[in-house]
Short mmCIF file of C-alpha atoms and ligand atoms in Angstrom, two decimals:
data_model
loop_
_atom_site.label_atom_id
_atom_site.label_comp_id
_atom_site.label_asym_id
_atom_site.label_seq_id
_atom_site.Cartn_x
_atom_site.Cartn_y
_atom_site.Cartn_z
CA MET J 1 0.00 0.00 0.00
CA GLU J 2 1.18 3.52 -0.77
CA PRO J 3 2.09 5.75 2.15
CA VAL J 4 -0.48 8.32 3.22
CA ASN J 5 1.64 11.22 2.05
CA SER J 6 1.06 10.12 -1.53
CA ALA J 7 -2.53 11.32 -1.06
CA SER J 8 -3.97 13.16 -4.02
CA VAL J 9 -6.78 15.64 -3.76
CA THR J 10 -9.50 16.20 -6.35
CA GLU J 11 -11.29 19.54 -6.20
CA PRO J 12 -13.74 21.44 -8.36
CA GLU J 13 -12.16 23.85 -10.79
CA ASP J 14 -13.93 26.82 -12.28
CA VAL J 15 -17.05 25.31 -13.79
CA VAL J 16 -18.66 27.38 -16.55
CA TRP J 17 -22.43 26.83 -16.75
CA LEU J 18 -24.18 27.68 -20.01
CA ARG J 19 -27.95 27.67 -20.13
CA ALA J 20 -29.92 26.43 -23.09
CA GLY J 21 -30.82 29.22 -25.47
CA ASP J 22 -30.32 30.39 -29.02
CA ALA J 23 -26.65 31.23 -28.54
CA LEU J 24 -25.76 28.03 -26.71
CA ALA J 25 -23.98 26.22 -29.53
CA ALA J 26 -21.76 29.23 -30.28
CA SER J 27 -20.94 29.99 -26.65
CA ALA J 28 -20.33 26.32 -25.80
CA ARG J 29 -18.01 26.01 -28.80
CA ARG J 30 -16.11 29.15 -27.79
CA GLU J 31 -15.78 28.18 -24.11
CA ALA J 32 -14.75 24.58 -24.92
CA ALA J 33 -12.13 25.69 -27.42
CA ALA J 34 -10.71 28.30 -25.02
CA LEU J 35 -10.56 25.75 -22.23
CA ALA J 36 -8.86 23.12 -24.39
CA ARG J 37 -6.37 25.70 -25.64
CA ARG J 38 -5.68 26.97 -22.15
CA ILE J 39 -4.69 23.52 -20.92
CA GLY J 40 -2.40 22.93 -23.88
CA PHE J 41 -4.35 20.83 -26.39
CA THR J 42 -3.08 20.75 -30.00
CA ASP J 43 -5.06 22.59 -32.68
CA ARG J 44 -6.35 19.29 -33.96
CA ARG J 45 -7.55 18.20 -30.53
CA VAL J 46 -9.08 21.66 -29.89
CA ALA J 47 -11.01 21.14 -33.12
CA ASP J 48 -12.20 17.71 -31.93
CA VAL J 49 -13.41 19.12 -28.64
CA SER J 50 -15.12 22.06 -30.35
CA LEU J 51 -16.86 19.78 -32.79
CA ALA J 52 -18.12 17.38 -30.12
CA VAL J 53 -19.24 20.12 -27.73
CA THR J 54 -20.99 22.00 -30.54
CA GLU J 55 -22.88 18.84 -31.43
CA ILE J 56 -23.83 18.27 -27.76
CA ALA J 57 -25.09 21.88 -27.50
CA THR J 58 -26.95 21.70 -30.82
CA ASN J 59 -28.70 18.51 -29.74
CA LEU J 60 -29.69 20.15 -26.47
CA VAL J 61 -31.19 23.22 -28.12
CA ARG J 62 -33.05 21.26 -30.78
CA HIS J 63 -34.36 18.36 -28.79
CA ALA J 64 -34.55 19.21 -25.12
CA GLU J 65 -37.19 21.16 -23.29
CA ASP J 66 -34.61 22.91 -21.15
CA GLY J 67 -31.14 22.26 -19.87
CA ALA J 68 -27.60 23.44 -19.39
CA ILE J 69 -24.02 22.54 -20.16
CA ALA J 70 -21.19 22.55 -17.60
CA LEU J 71 -17.64 22.82 -18.90
CA ARG J 72 -14.63 22.41 -16.66
CA PRO J 73 -11.05 21.24 -16.55
CA SER J 74 -10.72 17.99 -14.64
CA ARG J 75 -7.45 17.01 -13.08
CA THR J 76 -6.62 13.39 -12.36
CA GLY J 77 -3.08 12.75 -11.21
CA GLY J 78 -0.93 14.89 -13.47
CA ARG J 79 -3.34 14.86 -16.38
CA VAL J 80 -5.90 17.52 -17.19
CA GLU J 81 -8.95 16.77 -19.29
CA VAL J 82 -11.80 18.85 -20.64
CA GLU J 83 -15.09 17.71 -19.14
CA CYS J 84 -18.44 18.51 -20.70
CA LEU J 85 -21.56 17.58 -18.77
CA CYS J 86 -24.92 18.21 -20.46
CA LEU J 87 -28.09 18.13 -18.38
CA ASP J 88 -31.59 18.36 -19.80
CA THR J 89 -35.09 18.01 -18.46
CA GLY J 90 -36.55 15.92 -21.24
CA PRO J 91 -37.90 14.37 -23.34
CA GLY J 92 -35.12 11.81 -22.83
CA MET J 93 -34.08 8.89 -24.99
CA ALA J 94 -35.72 5.51 -24.86
CA ASP J 95 -32.77 3.73 -26.48
CA VAL J 96 -29.44 5.35 -25.66
CA ALA J 97 -27.34 2.41 -26.78
CA GLY J 98 -29.14 2.31 -30.11
CA ALA J 99 -28.71 6.05 -30.70
CA VAL J 100 -24.98 5.79 -30.02
CA ARG J 101 -24.50 2.62 -32.05
CA ASP J 102 -26.40 3.83 -35.11
CA GLY J 103 -24.21 6.88 -35.13
CA HIS J 104 -26.67 8.94 -37.11
CA SER J 105 -27.84 12.16 -35.66
CA SER J 106 -31.26 13.63 -35.65
CA THR J 107 -32.34 15.94 -38.41
CA GLY J 108 -30.79 19.34 -38.55
CA THR J 109 -27.74 18.79 -36.37
CA LEU J 110 -24.19 18.82 -37.67
CA GLY J 111 -24.90 15.25 -38.64
CA ILE J 112 -22.19 13.65 -36.57
CA GLY J 113 -24.47 12.40 -33.81
CA LEU J 114 -23.85 10.68 -30.51
CA GLY J 115 -21.66 8.02 -32.06
CA ALA J 116 -19.14 10.62 -33.18
CA ILE J 117 -19.13 12.39 -29.82
CA ASP J 118 -18.44 8.99 -28.30
CA ARG J 119 -15.52 8.43 -30.67
CA LEU J 120 -13.98 11.86 -30.11
CA ALA J 121 -14.18 11.56 -26.31
CA ASP J 122 -11.93 9.56 -24.01
CA THR J 123 -14.72 9.06 -21.53
CA PHE J 124 -18.31 8.97 -22.65
CA ASP J 125 -21.43 8.11 -20.71
CA VAL J 126 -25.17 8.82 -20.94
CA HIS J 127 -28.03 8.27 -18.54
CA SER J 128 -31.50 8.98 -19.78
CA LEU J 129 -34.89 8.88 -18.08
CA PRO J 130 -37.59 8.87 -20.76
CA GLY J 131 -39.86 11.86 -20.23
CA ARG J 132 -37.67 13.34 -17.52
CA GLY J 133 -34.21 14.08 -18.79
CA THR J 134 -30.79 13.05 -19.90
CA VAL J 135 -27.28 13.55 -18.57
CA LEU J 136 -24.44 13.18 -21.04
CA LEU J 137 -20.78 13.15 -20.07
CA ALA J 138 -17.88 13.56 -22.47
CA ARG J 139 -14.29 13.97 -21.31
CA PHE J 140 -11.39 14.75 -23.58
CA ARG J 141 -7.68 14.19 -23.10
CA ALA J 142 -5.00 16.03 -24.99
CA GLU J 143 -4.40 13.01 -27.23
CA ARG J 144 -7.05 11.64 -29.51
CA PRO J 145 -8.34 8.32 -28.17
CA VAL J 146 -8.41 4.95 -29.81
CA SER J 147 -12.00 4.37 -30.86
CA THR J 148 -13.93 2.09 -28.54
CA GLY J 149 -17.49 1.13 -27.67
CA GLU J 150 -20.54 3.05 -26.56
CA PHE J 151 -19.64 3.55 -22.90
CA HIS J 152 -15.97 3.80 -22.17
CA GLY J 153 -13.37 5.47 -20.06
CA PRO J 154 -12.11 4.95 -16.54
CA ARG J 155 -14.63 5.21 -13.71
CA PRO J 156 -13.01 7.47 -11.12
CA ALA J 157 -13.52 6.79 -7.43
CA ALA J 158 -15.57 9.95 -6.89
CA ALA J 159 -16.93 13.04 -8.59
CA GLY J 160 -18.71 16.21 -7.55
CA LEU J 161 -20.61 19.02 -9.20
CA THR J 162 -21.53 22.52 -8.11
CA ARG J 163 -23.94 24.97 -9.64
CA PRO J 164 -24.22 28.59 -8.52
CA ILE J 165 -27.57 30.22 -7.79
CA SER J 166 -28.84 31.78 -11.03
CA GLY J 167 -27.31 35.21 -11.53
CA GLU J 168 -24.00 34.25 -9.92
CA THR J 169 -20.95 32.69 -11.54
CA VAL J 170 -19.24 31.75 -8.27
CA CYS J 171 -20.64 28.97 -6.11
CA GLY J 172 -20.54 28.97 -2.32
CA ASP J 173 -20.94 25.21 -2.16
CA THR J 174 -17.90 23.07 -2.69
CA TRP J 175 -16.55 19.55 -2.41
CA ALA J 176 -13.16 17.87 -2.37
CA VAL J 177 -11.93 14.30 -2.29
CA ARG J 178 -8.67 13.07 -0.88
CA THR J 179 -7.39 9.65 -1.84
CA ALA J 180 -5.92 8.37 1.42
CA ALA J 181 -5.00 4.94 0.19
CA PRO J 182 -4.96 4.59 -3.58
CA ALA J 183 -6.32 1.45 -5.20
CA GLY J 184 -3.61 -1.17 -5.39
CA ASP J 185 -3.13 -4.85 -6.14
CA ASP J 186 -4.87 -5.66 -2.89
CA GLY J 187 -8.03 -3.87 -4.01
CA PRO J 188 -9.58 -0.42 -3.87
CA GLY J 189 -8.37 2.12 -1.36
CA SER J 190 -10.00 4.66 0.87
CA LEU J 191 -11.11 8.22 0.38
CA THR J 192 -11.93 11.21 2.54
CA VAL J 193 -14.67 13.41 1.13
CA LEU J 194 -15.77 16.94 1.99
CA MET J 195 -19.11 18.54 1.12
CA CYS J 196 -19.31 22.16 2.26
CA ASP J 197 -22.04 24.80 2.04
CA GLY J 198 -20.69 28.23 2.99
CA LEU J 199 -23.46 30.22 4.67
CA GLY J 200 -25.39 32.33 2.21
CA HIS J 201 -24.45 32.06 -1.47
CA GLY J 202 -22.21 33.55 -4.14
CA PRO J 203 -18.72 35.05 -3.64
CA LEU J 204 -18.96 35.67 0.12
CA ALA J 205 -20.00 32.09 0.74
CA ALA J 206 -17.31 30.92 -1.68
CA ARG J 207 -14.67 32.58 0.48
CA VAL J 208 -15.66 30.29 3.36
CA SER J 209 -15.73 27.26 1.09
CA ASP J 210 -12.34 28.06 -0.42
CA ARG J 211 -10.90 28.26 3.06
CA ALA J 212 -12.54 24.95 4.01
CA ARG J 213 -11.07 23.30 0.93
CA GLN J 214 -7.64 24.66 1.72
CA ILE J 215 -7.77 23.26 5.26
CA PHE J 216 -9.03 19.93 3.92
CA ARG J 217 -6.22 19.86 1.35
CA GLU J 218 -3.52 20.60 3.90
CA THR J 219 -4.48 18.32 6.75
CA THR J 220 -3.29 14.74 7.00
CA ALA J 221 -6.04 13.90 9.49
CA GLU J 222 -8.31 11.19 8.15
CA HIS J 223 -10.92 10.56 10.79
CA PRO J 224 -13.97 12.69 9.95
CA ARG J 225 -14.29 13.89 13.56
CA ASP J 226 -10.68 15.19 13.49
CA VAL J 227 -11.11 16.83 10.08
CA VAL J 228 -14.31 18.56 11.20
CA ALA J 229 -12.59 19.81 14.39
CA LEU J 230 -9.80 21.31 12.29
CA LEU J 231 -12.35 22.90 9.97
CA HIS J 232 -14.17 24.39 12.94
CA GLU J 233 -10.94 25.97 14.22
CA GLY J 234 -9.90 27.14 10.75
CA LEU J 235 -13.26 28.69 9.88
CA ARG J 236 -13.50 30.81 13.00
CA GLY J 237 -13.99 34.44 12.06
CA THR J 238 -15.80 33.53 8.83
CA ARG J 239 -19.57 33.45 8.41
CA GLY J 240 -19.34 29.67 8.87
CA ALA J 241 -20.55 26.65 6.96
CA ALA J 242 -22.68 23.56 7.02
CA LEU J 243 -20.42 20.68 6.10
CA ALA J 244 -19.90 16.96 6.26
CA VAL J 245 -16.77 14.88 6.05
CA ALA J 246 -16.94 11.22 5.17
CA GLN J 247 -14.28 8.60 5.21
CA VAL J 248 -15.01 5.85 2.72
CA ASP J 249 -13.20 2.58 3.06
CA LEU J 250 -13.76 0.98 -0.32
CA ARG J 251 -12.04 -2.21 0.73
CA LEU J 252 -14.35 -2.84 3.67
CA GLY J 253 -17.35 -1.17 2.03
CA GLN J 254 -17.89 1.23 4.93
CA VAL J 255 -18.59 4.93 5.37
CA THR J 256 -17.85 6.95 8.50
CA LEU J 257 -19.50 10.34 8.49
CA CYS J 258 -19.39 13.49 10.59
CA GLY J 259 -21.94 16.10 9.52
CA ILE J 260 -22.74 19.51 11.00
CA GLY J 261 -25.63 21.59 9.73
CA ASN J 262 -27.81 21.05 6.74
CA ILE J 263 -25.90 18.64 4.52
CA SER J 264 -27.74 15.53 3.26
CA ALA J 265 -25.79 12.29 3.18
CA PHE J 266 -27.21 9.03 1.88
CA VAL J 267 -26.12 5.51 1.11
CA VAL J 268 -28.09 4.96 -2.08
CA GLU J 269 -29.06 1.54 -3.40
CA HIS J 270 -31.31 0.58 -6.35
CA SER J 271 -34.55 0.72 -4.50
CA ARG J 272 -33.82 2.64 -1.33
CA ARG J 273 -31.57 5.13 0.32
CA SER J 274 -30.63 5.49 3.96
CA ALA J 275 -29.81 8.85 5.44
CA LEU J 276 -26.81 9.43 7.64
CA LEU J 277 -27.44 11.77 10.52
CA SER J 278 -26.00 15.28 10.67
CA HIS J 279 -26.11 17.45 13.79
CA PRO J 280 -27.34 21.01 14.02
CA GLY J 281 -24.65 23.66 14.21
CA ILE J 282 -22.51 26.01 12.16
CA VAL J 283 -18.90 25.03 11.60
CA GLY J 284 -16.66 27.97 12.53
CA MET J 285 -19.34 29.46 14.81
CA GLN J 286 -21.03 26.98 17.10
CA MET J 287 -20.58 23.30 17.04
CA PRO J 288 -21.96 20.45 19.11
CA THR J 289 -19.73 17.60 20.20
CA ALA J 290 -18.97 16.03 16.83
CA ARG J 291 -20.41 12.54 16.55
CA THR J 292 -19.60 10.12 13.80
CA TYR J 293 -21.61 7.26 12.36
CA THR J 294 -20.35 4.22 10.50
CA VAL J 295 -22.57 2.38 8.02
CA ASP J 296 -22.11 -0.16 5.26
CA LEU J 297 -21.58 0.85 1.64
CA PRO J 298 -22.74 -2.38 -0.05
CA PRO J 299 -21.54 -3.37 -3.54
CA GLY J 300 -23.61 -1.55 -6.18
CA SER J 301 -24.48 1.32 -3.84
CA ALA J 302 -23.06 4.84 -3.68
CA LEU J 303 -22.48 7.49 -1.03
CA VAL J 304 -24.21 10.74 -2.07
CA MET J 305 -23.72 13.97 -0.16
CA HIS J 306 -25.40 17.21 -1.16
CA SER J 307 -26.18 20.68 0.09
CA ASP J 308 -29.65 22.10 0.73
CA GLY J 309 -29.49 23.71 -2.72
CA LEU J 310 -30.97 20.39 -3.90
CA HIS J 311 -34.34 19.24 -2.65
CA GLN J 312 -34.04 16.22 -0.42
CA ARG J 313 -37.00 14.27 -1.65
CA TRP J 314 -35.54 12.53 -4.67
CA SER J 315 -35.80 8.75 -4.74
CA PRO J 316 -33.48 6.15 -6.23
CA THR J 317 -36.52 4.25 -7.54
CA ASP J 318 -37.07 7.20 -9.93
CA LEU J 319 -33.50 6.88 -11.24
CA PRO J 320 -33.24 3.36 -12.64
CA GLY J 321 -29.82 2.30 -13.87
CA LEU J 322 -28.10 5.41 -12.56
CA LEU J 323 -25.83 3.82 -9.96
CA THR J 324 -23.81 1.92 -12.58
CA ARG J 325 -22.93 5.11 -14.45
CA HIS J 326 -19.87 7.37 -14.22
CA PRO J 327 -19.94 9.29 -10.89
CA SER J 328 -20.08 12.63 -12.78
CA VAL J 329 -23.26 11.38 -14.48
CA ILE J 330 -24.70 10.17 -11.15
CA ALA J 331 -24.00 13.60 -9.60
CA GLY J 332 -25.37 15.40 -12.67
CA GLN J 333 -28.57 13.38 -12.89
CA ILE J 334 -29.39 13.70 -9.19
CA LEU J 335 -28.80 17.48 -9.41
CA ASN J 336 -30.92 17.52 -12.58
CA GLN J 337 -33.80 15.52 -11.12
CA ALA J 338 -33.92 16.54 -7.46
CA GLY J 339 -34.98 20.08 -8.23
CA LEU J 340 -33.02 23.10 -7.09
CA ARG J 341 -33.91 25.66 -4.49
CA ARG J 342 -32.98 29.30 -5.03
CA ASP J 343 -29.52 28.73 -3.59
CA ASP J 344 -26.09 27.45 -4.59
CA ALA J 345 -26.11 23.70 -5.13
CA GLY J 346 -23.42 21.10 -4.62
CA ILE J 347 -23.23 17.33 -4.71
CA VAL J 348 -20.51 14.70 -4.45
CA VAL J 349 -20.78 10.96 -5.23
CA VAL J 350 -18.63 7.98 -4.24
CA PRO J 351 -19.73 4.68 -5.77
CA ALA J 352 -18.93 1.52 -3.82
CA ALA J 353 -16.13 -0.58 -5.24
CA ASN J 354 -17.12 -3.44 -7.50
CA ARG J 355 -16.39 -6.58 -5.55
MN1 MN O 401 -27.20 26.37 0.96
#
């Protein structure tokens, strides 16, 4: 097993959200190309990314009732990719695999279709709920991939997504994941996960969340109770936050959680979810004695933590097939389907290891 100091931290990086509208294809193309160029893609690869993202945006505008595209750089180890996540609220696709396989696009688009997006992307995944909405994920590396099947790419151990309250570009909710013990020959490792909702929303809340992420990044503490205690100390003098820290042992299939304030945490299975208890309080201001709870994370399940920017009353029975998807798609579809309050929104997902 690798020593703890080899821990790597995954954090959100400047997500650009683009809402569906007449100018979406042009703005998505421009943002995607700028992002790919900024992280050093070749002209040819910039053209690939632009083409795929334009097609995704064109499909959204032509076929969906409403939706949005999130573009962001995504750092894994030393490699940076362009990630495009497209969320819509319907009508959905009855036969995703067929649409990808056939490779022909619907009338009026660029004519390259889902199959071509799939071929241009290094990671590609779609989850669709007929009548209710689709989430499409495409991630692009600097090098053009070898063409593969309909759903491909590595499935990372965790992924999060934030969306600012409408009218803001900065989100006061944040997440971060630290790999404490990387997956090795002896099986998957363990992760520590932060979900943080800085009080209020927008830039002032983001200041609190940025500080929380910095503390989380710098500490070597792993037990959620210890991490939360450090966060409480470090956030003194700020407006404070609701937050939860979970330690996920993928080998044992167990989650230990310490939550303060209004953060929802669930172990989600196909047909049910069980909530993990958080305690009232404001980290950085007033905190009860931090208690932790340990529960099982059975094979096929996922840990989902989200802020109160998402309504709590979503149900896994309304999301068939979702838990097997890429964690970015799981996060995107829950955010898409739960319904958003007028607040910043944030969610982070850790699927159980396949055993
Ligand atoms: Mn909130």
